[in-house]
Amino acid sequence: MSKGPGLFTDIGKKARDLLTRDYLSDHKFSVSTYSESGVALTTSTVKKGSYSSGDVAAQYAYRNTFTDLKVDTESNISATFTVADIIPSSKTIANLKFPNYESGKLEFQYFHPHASLTAAVGLNQSPPLDFTVTLGTPTFALGAEAGYETASGKLTKYTAGITVTKPDSSASVILGDKGDTIKASYIHYLDEFKRSAAVGEITRKFSTNQNTFTVGGSCAVDSLTLVKVKLNNHGTLAATLQHEVIRKSLVTFSSEFDTKSLEKTPKFGVSLALKP
């Protein structure tokens, strides 16, 4: 386990990733290359229905700095600059975008063996402010998050969470949407490599009196193939199959359909990521 309680966004992340990551509804193809100077280039294309888009991204790391630059087919440019240890145990992240430059953000993260803090400010005339704090250890942590809109002088969000983590399992409870939603999740790993796992998540929205319960899991068929499945109480069933065709290069097939409305057309997605 890592030192410290981690960031607030890490609460419930393991279960959330297993239930959301690699479940595709589009077609994506990406190719990555690496130069001797340490620059990584990734070209990606995505097709969603009749709409297609693409982007080119470049990443470069030097000592305690990391730069990520991306340009897409709609002439949007985004750049992320990360500098570690400006002060010890800290990370500073600047995110800039063009032409939507008002969505840029500057974030500061601080890590301590028993706490983590983040503060983010938008780069515009009336910047939104976001703060998080997490206290605890790698095995037990509780935290809170708040957002403040300087233009209106109002809190835009406040969230609280708690998590308990063991070597083979993790449980968390998050109270979000200004107290309107509570989400509890549990993930249990079935092998020492944490590739096979079972997960359950229940969400209750108080304002609508609605509950959503989702169960899922992953199974490592062999060292190169991973299968994931999830089903919720609304009848949505989804599955993915991921295979490492060559070292570090993955092909992923995904499908989702409504078991209560079989006449609806299922969703299909596929992704091919090639890396040297």
PDB file of C-alpha atoms in Angstrom:
ATOM      1  CA  MET A   1       0.000   0.000   0.000  1.00  0.00           C
ATOM      2  CA  SER A   2       1.058   3.587  -0.609  1.00  0.00           C
ATOM      3  CA  LYS A   3       1.919   6.002   2.181  1.00  0.00           C
ATOM      4  CA  GLY A   4      -0.758   8.399   3.340  1.00  0.00           C
ATOM      5  CA  PRO A   5      -4.545   8.388   2.837  1.00  0.00           C
ATOM      6  CA  GLY A   6      -4.417   9.517  -0.803  1.00  0.00           C
ATOM      7  CA  LEU A   7      -6.564  12.235  -2.374  1.00  0.00           C
ATOM      8  CA  PHE A   8     -10.298  12.671  -1.814  1.00  0.00           C
ATOM      9  CA  THR A   9     -10.908  11.513  -5.399  1.00  0.00           C
ATOM     10  CA  ASP A  10      -9.334   8.153  -4.460  1.00  0.00           C
ATOM     11  CA  ILE A  11     -12.236   7.340  -2.113  1.00  0.00           C
ATOM     12  CA  GLY A  12     -14.313   4.701  -3.904  1.00  0.00           C
ATOM     13  CA  LYS A  13     -12.085   4.868  -6.985  1.00  0.00           C
ATOM     14  CA  LYS A  14     -11.227   1.150  -7.133  1.00  0.00           C
ATOM     15  CA  ALA A  15     -14.859   0.051  -7.266  1.00  0.00           C
ATOM     16  CA  ARG A  16     -15.783   2.939  -9.568  1.00  0.00           C
ATOM     17  CA  ASP A  17     -13.043   2.070 -12.058  1.00  0.00           C
ATOM     18  CA  LEU A  18     -14.062  -1.587 -12.205  1.00  0.00           C
ATOM     19  CA  LEU A  19     -17.669  -0.598 -12.969  1.00  0.00           C
ATOM     20  CA  THR A  20     -16.887   2.101 -15.558  1.00  0.00           C
ATOM     21  CA  ARG A  21     -13.444   1.718 -17.151  1.00  0.00           C
ATOM     22  CA  ASP A  22     -13.283   0.015 -20.582  1.00  0.00           C
ATOM     23  CA  TYR A  23     -17.071  -0.055 -21.024  1.00  0.00           C
ATOM     24  CA  LEU A  24     -17.224   1.534 -24.482  1.00  0.00           C
ATOM     25  CA  SER A  25     -20.012   2.701 -26.768  1.00  0.00           C
ATOM     26  CA  ASP A  26     -17.796   4.086 -29.539  1.00  0.00           C
ATOM     27  CA  HIS A  27     -14.936   2.986 -31.786  1.00  0.00           C
ATOM     28  CA  LYS A  28     -11.449   4.149 -30.887  1.00  0.00           C
ATOM     29  CA  PHE A  29      -8.025   3.582 -32.406  1.00  0.00           C
ATOM     30  CA  SER A  30      -4.773   4.930 -30.973  1.00  0.00           C
ATOM     31  CA  VAL A  31      -1.079   4.552 -31.737  1.00  0.00           C
ATOM     32  CA  SER A  32       1.710   5.599 -29.364  1.00  0.00           C
ATOM     33  CA  THR A  33       5.396   6.106 -30.158  1.00  0.00           C
ATOM     34  CA  TYR A  34       8.361   7.081 -28.003  1.00  0.00           C
ATOM     35  CA  SER A  35      11.479   8.983 -29.055  1.00  0.00           C
ATOM     36  CA  GLU A  36      14.975   8.679 -27.634  1.00  0.00           C
ATOM     37  CA  SER A  37      14.632  12.174 -26.159  1.00  0.00           C
ATOM     38  CA  GLY A  38      11.783  10.963 -23.958  1.00  0.00           C
ATOM     39  CA  VAL A  39       8.846  12.442 -25.897  1.00  0.00           C
ATOM     40  CA  ALA A  40       5.755  10.228 -26.155  1.00  0.00           C
ATOM     41  CA  LEU A  41       3.364  10.844 -29.069  1.00  0.00           C
ATOM     42  CA  THR A  42      -0.152   9.395 -29.208  1.00  0.00           C
ATOM     43  CA  THR A  43      -2.511   9.701 -32.160  1.00  0.00           C
ATOM     44  CA  SER A  44      -6.149   8.807 -31.567  1.00  0.00           C
ATOM     45  CA  THR A  45      -9.336   8.663 -33.625  1.00  0.00           C
ATOM     46  CA  VAL A  46     -12.835   8.150 -32.231  1.00  0.00           C
ATOM     47  CA  LYS A  47     -16.073   7.419 -34.059  1.00  0.00           C
ATOM     48  CA  LYS A  48     -19.389   7.946 -32.257  1.00  0.00           C
ATOM     49  CA  GLY A  49     -22.245   7.064 -34.558  1.00  0.00           C
ATOM     50  CA  SER A  50     -21.780   9.203 -37.671  1.00  0.00           C
ATOM     51  CA  TYR A  51     -19.450  11.638 -35.896  1.00  0.00           C
ATOM     52  CA  SER A  52     -15.671  11.207 -36.037  1.00  0.00           C
ATOM     53  CA  SER A  53     -12.928  13.096 -34.262  1.00  0.00           C
ATOM     54  CA  GLY A  54      -9.236  12.771 -33.589  1.00  0.00           C
ATOM     55  CA  ASP A  55      -6.381  14.236 -31.631  1.00  0.00           C
ATOM     56  CA  VAL A  56      -2.624  14.191 -31.285  1.00  0.00           C
ATOM     57  CA  ALA A  57      -1.062  14.258 -27.815  1.00  0.00           C
ATOM     58  CA  ALA A  58       2.546  14.691 -26.736  1.00  0.00           C
ATOM     59  CA  GLN A  59       3.940  13.974 -23.274  1.00  0.00           C
ATOM     60  CA  TYR A  60       7.375  14.851 -21.976  1.00  0.00           C
ATOM     61  CA  ALA A  61       8.880  14.274 -18.528  1.00  0.00           C
ATOM     62  CA  TYR A  62      12.058  15.901 -17.278  1.00  0.00           C
ATOM     63  CA  ARG A  63      13.203  15.522 -13.701  1.00  0.00           C
ATOM     64  CA  ASN A  64      10.306  16.740 -11.526  1.00  0.00           C
ATOM     65  CA  THR A  65       8.247  18.260 -14.377  1.00  0.00           C
ATOM     66  CA  PHE A  66       5.728  16.726 -16.761  1.00  0.00           C
ATOM     67  CA  THR A  67       4.157  18.326 -19.835  1.00  0.00           C
ATOM     68  CA  ASP A  68       1.091  17.067 -21.708  1.00  0.00           C
ATOM     69  CA  LEU A  69      -0.015  18.852 -24.897  1.00  0.00           C
ATOM     70  CA  LYS A  70      -3.049  17.843 -26.978  1.00  0.00           C
ATOM     71  CA  VAL A  71      -4.515  19.187 -30.237  1.00  0.00           C
ATOM     72  CA  ASP A  72      -7.763  17.834 -31.705  1.00  0.00           C
ATOM     73  CA  THR A  73      -9.453  18.017 -35.093  1.00  0.00           C
ATOM     74  CA  GLU A  74     -11.729  20.854 -33.931  1.00  0.00           C
ATOM     75  CA  SER A  75      -8.694  23.095 -33.303  1.00  0.00           C
ATOM     76  CA  ASN A  76      -8.963  22.802 -29.532  1.00  0.00           C
ATOM     77  CA  ILE A  77      -5.634  22.948 -27.737  1.00  0.00           C
ATOM     78  CA  SER A  78      -5.084  21.830 -24.153  1.00  0.00           C
ATOM     79  CA  ALA A  79      -1.869  21.836 -22.184  1.00  0.00           C
ATOM     80  CA  THR A  80      -1.156  20.458 -18.719  1.00  0.00           C
ATOM     81  CA  PHE A  81       2.020  21.327 -16.832  1.00  0.00           C
ATOM     82  CA  THR A  82       2.850  19.433 -13.655  1.00  0.00           C
ATOM     83  CA  VAL A  83       5.696  20.281 -11.290  1.00  0.00           C
ATOM     84  CA  ALA A  84       6.465  18.097  -8.284  1.00  0.00           C
ATOM     85  CA  ASP A  85       8.077  19.206  -5.028  1.00  0.00           C
ATOM     86  CA  ILE A  86       8.063  22.979  -5.479  1.00  0.00           C
ATOM     87  CA  ILE A  87       7.769  22.530  -1.761  1.00  0.00           C
ATOM     88  CA  PRO A  88       8.443  19.036  -0.369  1.00  0.00           C
ATOM     89  CA  SER A  89       5.596  16.503  -0.810  1.00  0.00           C
ATOM     90  CA  SER A  90       3.622  18.748  -3.135  1.00  0.00           C
ATOM     91  CA  LYS A  91       2.446  18.832  -6.728  1.00  0.00           C
ATOM     92  CA  THR A  92       1.395  21.887  -8.750  1.00  0.00           C
ATOM     93  CA  ILE A  93      -0.734  21.416 -11.874  1.00  0.00           C
ATOM     94  CA  ALA A  94      -1.646  24.079 -14.440  1.00  0.00           C
ATOM     95  CA  ASN A  95      -4.246  23.238 -17.065  1.00  0.00           C
ATOM     96  CA  LEU A  96      -4.683  25.628 -19.995  1.00  0.00           C
ATOM     97  CA  LYS A  97      -7.122  25.442 -22.907  1.00  0.00           C
ATOM     98  CA  PHE A  98      -7.639  27.371 -26.122  1.00  0.00           C
ATOM     99  CA  PRO A  99      -9.906  28.840 -27.437  1.00  0.00           C
ATOM    100  CA  ASN A 100     -11.928  28.085 -24.281  1.00  0.00           C
ATOM    101  CA  TYR A 101      -9.250  29.671 -22.144  1.00  0.00           C
ATOM    102  CA  GLU A 102     -11.677  30.498 -19.309  1.00  0.00           C
ATOM    103  CA  SER A 103     -11.888  26.781 -18.446  1.00  0.00           C
ATOM    104  CA  GLY A 104      -8.222  26.727 -17.425  1.00  0.00           C
ATOM    105  CA  LYS A 105      -7.344  25.775 -13.857  1.00  0.00           C
ATOM    106  CA  LEU A 106      -4.447  25.948 -11.423  1.00  0.00           C
ATOM    107  CA  GLU A 107      -4.280  23.237  -8.768  1.00  0.00           C
ATOM    108  CA  PHE A 108      -2.032  22.624  -5.779  1.00  0.00           C
ATOM    109  CA  GLN A 109      -1.769  19.247  -4.020  1.00  0.00           C
ATOM    110  CA  TYR A 110      -0.029  18.503  -0.741  1.00  0.00           C
ATOM    111  CA  PHE A 111       0.637  15.042   0.662  1.00  0.00           C
ATOM    112  CA  HIS A 112       1.378  14.100   4.269  1.00  0.00           C
ATOM    113  CA  PRO A 113       1.628  10.626   5.867  1.00  0.00           C
ATOM    114  CA  HIS A 114      -1.714  11.296   7.587  1.00  0.00           C
ATOM    115  CA  ALA A 115      -3.392  13.898   5.360  1.00  0.00           C
ATOM    116  CA  SER A 116      -3.733  15.299   1.872  1.00  0.00           C
ATOM    117  CA  LEU A 117      -4.949  18.714   0.752  1.00  0.00           C
ATOM    118  CA  THR A 118      -5.888  20.134  -2.647  1.00  0.00           C
ATOM    119  CA  ALA A 119      -6.868  23.624  -3.714  1.00  0.00           C
ATOM    120  CA  ALA A 120      -7.859  24.611  -7.252  1.00  0.00           C
ATOM    121  CA  VAL A 121      -8.773  27.960  -8.784  1.00  0.00           C
ATOM    122  CA  GLY A 122     -10.178  28.691 -12.215  1.00  0.00           C
ATOM    123  CA  LEU A 123      -8.221  30.985 -14.501  1.00  0.00           C
ATOM    124  CA  ASN A 124     -10.911  33.538 -15.313  1.00  0.00           C
ATOM    125  CA  GLN A 125     -12.317  36.830 -13.984  1.00  0.00           C
ATOM    126  CA  SER A 126     -14.744  35.126 -11.590  1.00  0.00           C
ATOM    127  CA  PRO A 127     -12.820  31.977 -10.728  1.00  0.00           C
ATOM    128  CA  PRO A 128     -14.499  28.973  -9.088  1.00  0.00           C
ATOM    129  CA  LEU A 129     -12.652  27.566  -6.083  1.00  0.00           C
ATOM    130  CA  ASP A 130     -12.425  23.888  -5.142  1.00  0.00           C
ATOM    131  CA  PHE A 131     -10.974  22.440  -1.947  1.00  0.00           C
ATOM    132  CA  THR A 132     -10.538  18.907  -0.638  1.00  0.00           C
ATOM    133  CA  VAL A 133      -9.052  17.476   2.535  1.00  0.00           C
ATOM    134  CA  THR A 134      -8.451  13.838   3.435  1.00  0.00           C
ATOM    135  CA  LEU A 135      -7.301  12.552   6.817  1.00  0.00           C
ATOM    136  CA  GLY A 136      -6.213   9.078   7.868  1.00  0.00           C
ATOM    137  CA  THR A 137      -3.916   6.287   6.805  1.00  0.00           C
ATOM    138  CA  PRO A 138      -3.643   3.961   3.781  1.00  0.00           C
ATOM    139  CA  THR A 139      -6.115   1.611   5.518  1.00  0.00           C
ATOM    140  CA  PHE A 140      -8.658   4.130   6.839  1.00  0.00           C
ATOM    141  CA  ALA A 141      -9.449   7.602   5.546  1.00  0.00           C
ATOM    142  CA  LEU A 142     -12.205  10.182   5.632  1.00  0.00           C
ATOM    143  CA  GLY A 143     -12.431  13.345   3.603  1.00  0.00           C
ATOM    144  CA  ALA A 144     -14.517  16.246   2.354  1.00  0.00           C
ATOM    145  CA  GLU A 145     -14.804  18.326  -0.789  1.00  0.00           C
ATOM    146  CA  ALA A 146     -16.295  21.784  -1.366  1.00  0.00           C
ATOM    147  CA  GLY A 147     -16.752  24.076  -4.348  1.00  0.00           C
ATOM    148  CA  TYR A 148     -17.313  27.844  -4.170  1.00  0.00           C
ATOM    149  CA  GLU A 149     -18.463  30.158  -6.952  1.00  0.00           C
ATOM    150  CA  THR A 150     -16.945  33.606  -6.465  1.00  0.00           C
ATOM    151  CA  ALA A 151     -19.348  35.262  -8.936  1.00  0.00           C
ATOM    152  CA  SER A 152     -22.463  34.282  -6.951  1.00  0.00           C
ATOM    153  CA  GLY A 153     -20.855  33.822  -3.546  1.00  0.00           C
ATOM    154  CA  LYS A 154     -22.465  30.401  -3.160  1.00  0.00           C
ATOM    155  CA  LEU A 155     -21.279  26.882  -2.467  1.00  0.00           C
ATOM    156  CA  THR A 156     -21.674  24.850  -5.656  1.00  0.00           C
ATOM    157  CA  LYS A 157     -20.962  21.485  -4.074  1.00  0.00           C
ATOM    158  CA  TYR A 158     -20.046  19.762  -0.850  1.00  0.00           C
ATOM    159  CA  THR A 159     -19.241  16.081  -0.509  1.00  0.00           C
ATOM    160  CA  ALA A 160     -18.002  13.811   2.273  1.00  0.00           C
ATOM    161  CA  GLY A 161     -16.585  10.306   2.128  1.00  0.00           C
ATOM    162  CA  ILE A 162     -15.044   7.515   4.162  1.00  0.00           C
ATOM    163  CA  THR A 163     -13.100   4.445   3.066  1.00  0.00           C
ATOM    164  CA  VAL A 164     -11.589   1.324   4.605  1.00  0.00           C
ATOM    165  CA  THR A 165      -8.917  -0.490   2.610  1.00  0.00           C
ATOM    166  CA  LYS A 166      -7.349  -3.886   3.143  1.00  0.00           C
ATOM    167  CA  PRO A 167      -4.844  -5.750   0.944  1.00  0.00           C
ATOM    168  CA  ASP A 168      -7.640  -7.771  -0.701  1.00  0.00           C
ATOM    169  CA  SER A 169     -10.652  -5.462  -0.382  1.00  0.00           C
ATOM    170  CA  SER A 170     -11.901  -1.891  -0.146  1.00  0.00           C
ATOM    171  CA  ALA A 171     -15.184  -0.361   1.079  1.00  0.00           C
ATOM    172  CA  SER A 172     -16.335   3.238   0.855  1.00  0.00           C
ATOM    173  CA  VAL A 173     -19.346   5.473   1.504  1.00  0.00           C
ATOM    174  CA  ILE A 174     -19.759   8.881  -0.191  1.00  0.00           C
ATOM    175  CA  LEU A 175     -22.409  11.503   0.583  1.00  0.00           C
ATOM    176  CA  GLY A 176     -22.631  13.846  -2.420  1.00  0.00           C
ATOM    177  CA  ASP A 177     -24.816  16.198  -4.449  1.00  0.00           C
ATOM    178  CA  LYS A 178     -25.104  18.523  -1.448  1.00  0.00           C
ATOM    179  CA  GLY A 179     -26.369  15.646   0.670  1.00  0.00           C
ATOM    180  CA  ASP A 180     -28.934  14.439  -1.860  1.00  0.00           C
ATOM    181  CA  THR A 181     -27.089  11.257  -2.890  1.00  0.00           C
ATOM    182  CA  ILE A 182     -25.388   8.540  -0.877  1.00  0.00           C
ATOM    183  CA  LYS A 183     -23.265   5.864  -2.523  1.00  0.00           C
ATOM    184  CA  ALA A 184     -21.765   2.780  -0.906  1.00  0.00           C
ATOM    185  CA  SER A 185     -19.396   0.411  -2.698  1.00  0.00           C
ATOM    186  CA  TYR A 186     -17.322  -2.665  -1.938  1.00  0.00           C
ATOM    187  CA  ILE A 187     -14.683  -4.442  -4.008  1.00  0.00           C
ATOM    188  CA  HIS A 188     -13.004  -7.750  -3.172  1.00  0.00           C
ATOM    189  CA  TYR A 189      -9.982  -9.079  -5.072  1.00  0.00           C
ATOM    190  CA  LEU A 190      -9.875 -12.789  -5.809  1.00  0.00           C
ATOM    191  CA  ASP A 191      -6.221 -13.196  -6.764  1.00  0.00           C
ATOM    192  CA  GLU A 192      -2.888 -11.798  -5.669  1.00  0.00           C
ATOM    193  CA  PHE A 193      -2.470  -9.785  -8.894  1.00  0.00           C
ATOM    194  CA  LYS A 194      -5.851  -8.034  -8.378  1.00  0.00           C
ATOM    195  CA  ARG A 195      -7.035  -8.859 -11.903  1.00  0.00           C
ATOM    196  CA  SER A 196     -10.021 -10.945 -10.797  1.00  0.00           C
ATOM    197  CA  ALA A 197     -12.469  -9.179  -8.501  1.00  0.00           C
ATOM    198  CA  ALA A 198     -16.106  -8.842  -7.442  1.00  0.00           C
ATOM    199  CA  VAL A 199     -17.733  -5.455  -6.830  1.00  0.00           C
ATOM    200  CA  GLY A 200     -21.052  -4.114  -5.608  1.00  0.00           C
ATOM    201  CA  GLU A 201     -22.376  -0.550  -5.491  1.00  0.00           C
ATOM    202  CA  ILE A 202     -25.647   0.929  -4.257  1.00  0.00           C
ATOM    203  CA  THR A 203     -26.707   4.542  -4.835  1.00  0.00           C
ATOM    204  CA  ARG A 204     -29.723   6.282  -3.303  1.00  0.00           C
ATOM    205  CA  LYS A 205     -30.988   9.681  -4.455  1.00  0.00           C
ATOM    206  CA  PHE A 206     -33.150  11.125  -1.695  1.00  0.00           C
ATOM    207  CA  SER A 207     -34.960  13.782  -3.754  1.00  0.00           C
ATOM    208  CA  THR A 208     -36.382  11.190  -6.160  1.00  0.00           C
ATOM    209  CA  ASN A 209     -36.453   8.255  -3.722  1.00  0.00           C
ATOM    210  CA  GLN A 210     -34.604   6.222  -6.355  1.00  0.00           C
ATOM    211  CA  ASN A 211     -32.151   3.386  -5.712  1.00  0.00           C
ATOM    212  CA  THR A 212     -29.619   1.949  -8.143  1.00  0.00           C
ATOM    213  CA  PHE A 213     -27.827  -1.276  -7.298  1.00  0.00           C
ATOM    214  CA  THR A 214     -24.995  -2.534  -9.490  1.00  0.00           C
ATOM    215  CA  VAL A 215     -22.975  -5.729  -9.236  1.00  0.00           C
ATOM    216  CA  GLY A 216     -20.034  -6.647 -11.399  1.00  0.00           C
ATOM    217  CA  GLY A 217     -16.720  -8.356 -11.606  1.00  0.00           C
ATOM    218  CA  SER A 218     -13.618  -9.083 -13.583  1.00  0.00           C
ATOM    219  CA  CYS A 219     -12.029 -12.426 -14.413  1.00  0.00           C
ATOM    220  CA  ALA A 220      -8.532 -13.001 -15.729  1.00  0.00           C
ATOM    221  CA  VAL A 221      -8.983 -15.803 -18.262  1.00  0.00           C
ATOM    222  CA  ASP A 222      -5.211 -15.968 -18.680  1.00  0.00           C
ATOM    223  CA  SER A 223      -2.251 -13.602 -18.432  1.00  0.00           C
ATOM    224  CA  LEU A 224      -3.324 -11.797 -21.630  1.00  0.00           C
ATOM    225  CA  THR A 225      -7.137 -11.806 -21.467  1.00  0.00           C
ATOM    226  CA  LEU A 226      -9.532 -10.076 -19.082  1.00  0.00           C
ATOM    227  CA  VAL A 227     -13.351 -10.290 -19.035  1.00  0.00           C
ATOM    228  CA  LYS A 228     -15.580  -7.829 -17.145  1.00  0.00           C
ATOM    229  CA  VAL A 229     -19.355  -7.908 -16.566  1.00  0.00           C
ATOM    230  CA  LYS A 230     -21.827  -5.653 -14.730  1.00  0.00           C
ATOM    231  CA  LEU A 231     -25.593  -5.617 -14.183  1.00  0.00           C
ATOM    232  CA  ASN A 232     -27.840  -3.108 -12.394  1.00  0.00           C
ATOM    233  CA  ASN A 233     -31.372  -3.342 -11.027  1.00  0.00           C
ATOM    234  CA  HIS A 234     -32.706  -1.351 -13.998  1.00  0.00           C
ATOM    235  CA  GLY A 235     -31.831  -4.262 -16.271  1.00  0.00           C
ATOM    236  CA  THR A 236     -28.733  -2.842 -17.947  1.00  0.00           C
ATOM    237  CA  LEU A 237     -26.207  -5.594 -18.669  1.00  0.00           C
ATOM    238  CA  ALA A 238     -22.752  -4.797 -20.011  1.00  0.00           C
ATOM    239  CA  ALA A 239     -19.615  -6.819 -20.719  1.00  0.00           C
ATOM    240  CA  THR A 240     -16.093  -6.213 -21.996  1.00  0.00           C
ATOM    241  CA  LEU A 241     -13.369  -8.467 -23.346  1.00  0.00           C
ATOM    242  CA  GLN A 242      -9.813  -7.140 -23.330  1.00  0.00           C
ATOM    243  CA  HIS A 243      -6.861  -8.965 -24.864  1.00  0.00           C
ATOM    244  CA  GLU A 244      -3.184  -8.036 -25.066  1.00  0.00           C
ATOM    245  CA  VAL A 245      -2.460  -8.796 -28.727  1.00  0.00           C
ATOM    246  CA  ILE A 246       1.207  -7.899 -28.417  1.00  0.00           C
ATOM    247  CA  ARG A 247       3.182  -6.554 -25.472  1.00  0.00           C
ATOM    248  CA  LYS A 248       1.429  -3.419 -24.068  1.00  0.00           C
ATOM    249  CA  SER A 249      -0.999  -3.297 -27.030  1.00  0.00           C
ATOM    250  CA  LEU A 250      -4.652  -3.935 -26.147  1.00  0.00           C
ATOM    251  CA  VAL A 251      -7.821  -4.634 -28.083  1.00  0.00           C
ATOM    252  CA  THR A 252     -11.089  -4.159 -26.197  1.00  0.00           C
ATOM    253  CA  PHE A 253     -14.612  -5.199 -27.214  1.00  0.00           C
ATOM    254  CA  SER A 254     -17.603  -3.937 -25.260  1.00  0.00           C
ATOM    255  CA  SER A 255     -21.365  -4.390 -25.434  1.00  0.00           C
ATOM    256  CA  GLU A 256     -24.366  -3.164 -23.454  1.00  0.00           C
ATOM    257  CA  PHE A 257     -28.059  -3.922 -23.723  1.00  0.00           C
ATOM    258  CA  ASP A 258     -31.289  -3.467 -21.775  1.00  0.00           C
ATOM    259  CA  THR A 259     -32.578  -6.832 -20.557  1.00  0.00           C
ATOM    260  CA  LYS A 260     -36.012  -5.280 -19.913  1.00  0.00           C
ATOM    261  CA  SER A 261     -36.299  -3.905 -23.473  1.00  0.00           C
ATOM    262  CA  LEU A 262     -34.711  -6.477 -25.742  1.00  0.00           C
ATOM    263  CA  GLU A 263     -36.171  -4.769 -28.818  1.00  0.00           C
ATOM    264  CA  LYS A 264     -33.718  -1.902 -28.321  1.00  0.00           C
ATOM    265  CA  THR A 265     -30.495  -2.011 -30.334  1.00  0.00           C
ATOM    266  CA  PRO A 266     -27.542  -3.013 -28.139  1.00  0.00           C
ATOM    267  CA  LYS A 267     -24.567  -0.678 -27.862  1.00  0.00           C
ATOM    268  CA  PHE A 268     -21.224  -1.896 -29.154  1.00  0.00           C
ATOM    269  CA  GLY A 269     -17.765  -0.427 -28.738  1.00  0.00           C
ATOM    270  CA  VAL A 270     -14.252  -1.408 -29.732  1.00  0.00           C
ATOM    271  CA  SER A 271     -10.843   0.031 -28.940  1.00  0.00           C
ATOM    272  CA  LEU A 272      -7.393  -0.779 -30.291  1.00  0.00           C
ATOM    273  CA  ALA A 273      -4.395   0.776 -28.544  1.00  0.00           C
ATOM    274  CA  LEU A 274      -0.978   0.066 -30.064  1.00  0.00           C
ATOM    275  CA  LYS A 275       2.177   0.775 -28.091  1.00  0.00           C
ATOM    276  CA  PRO A 276       5.797  -0.129 -28.855  1.00  0.00           C
TER     277      PRO A 276
END
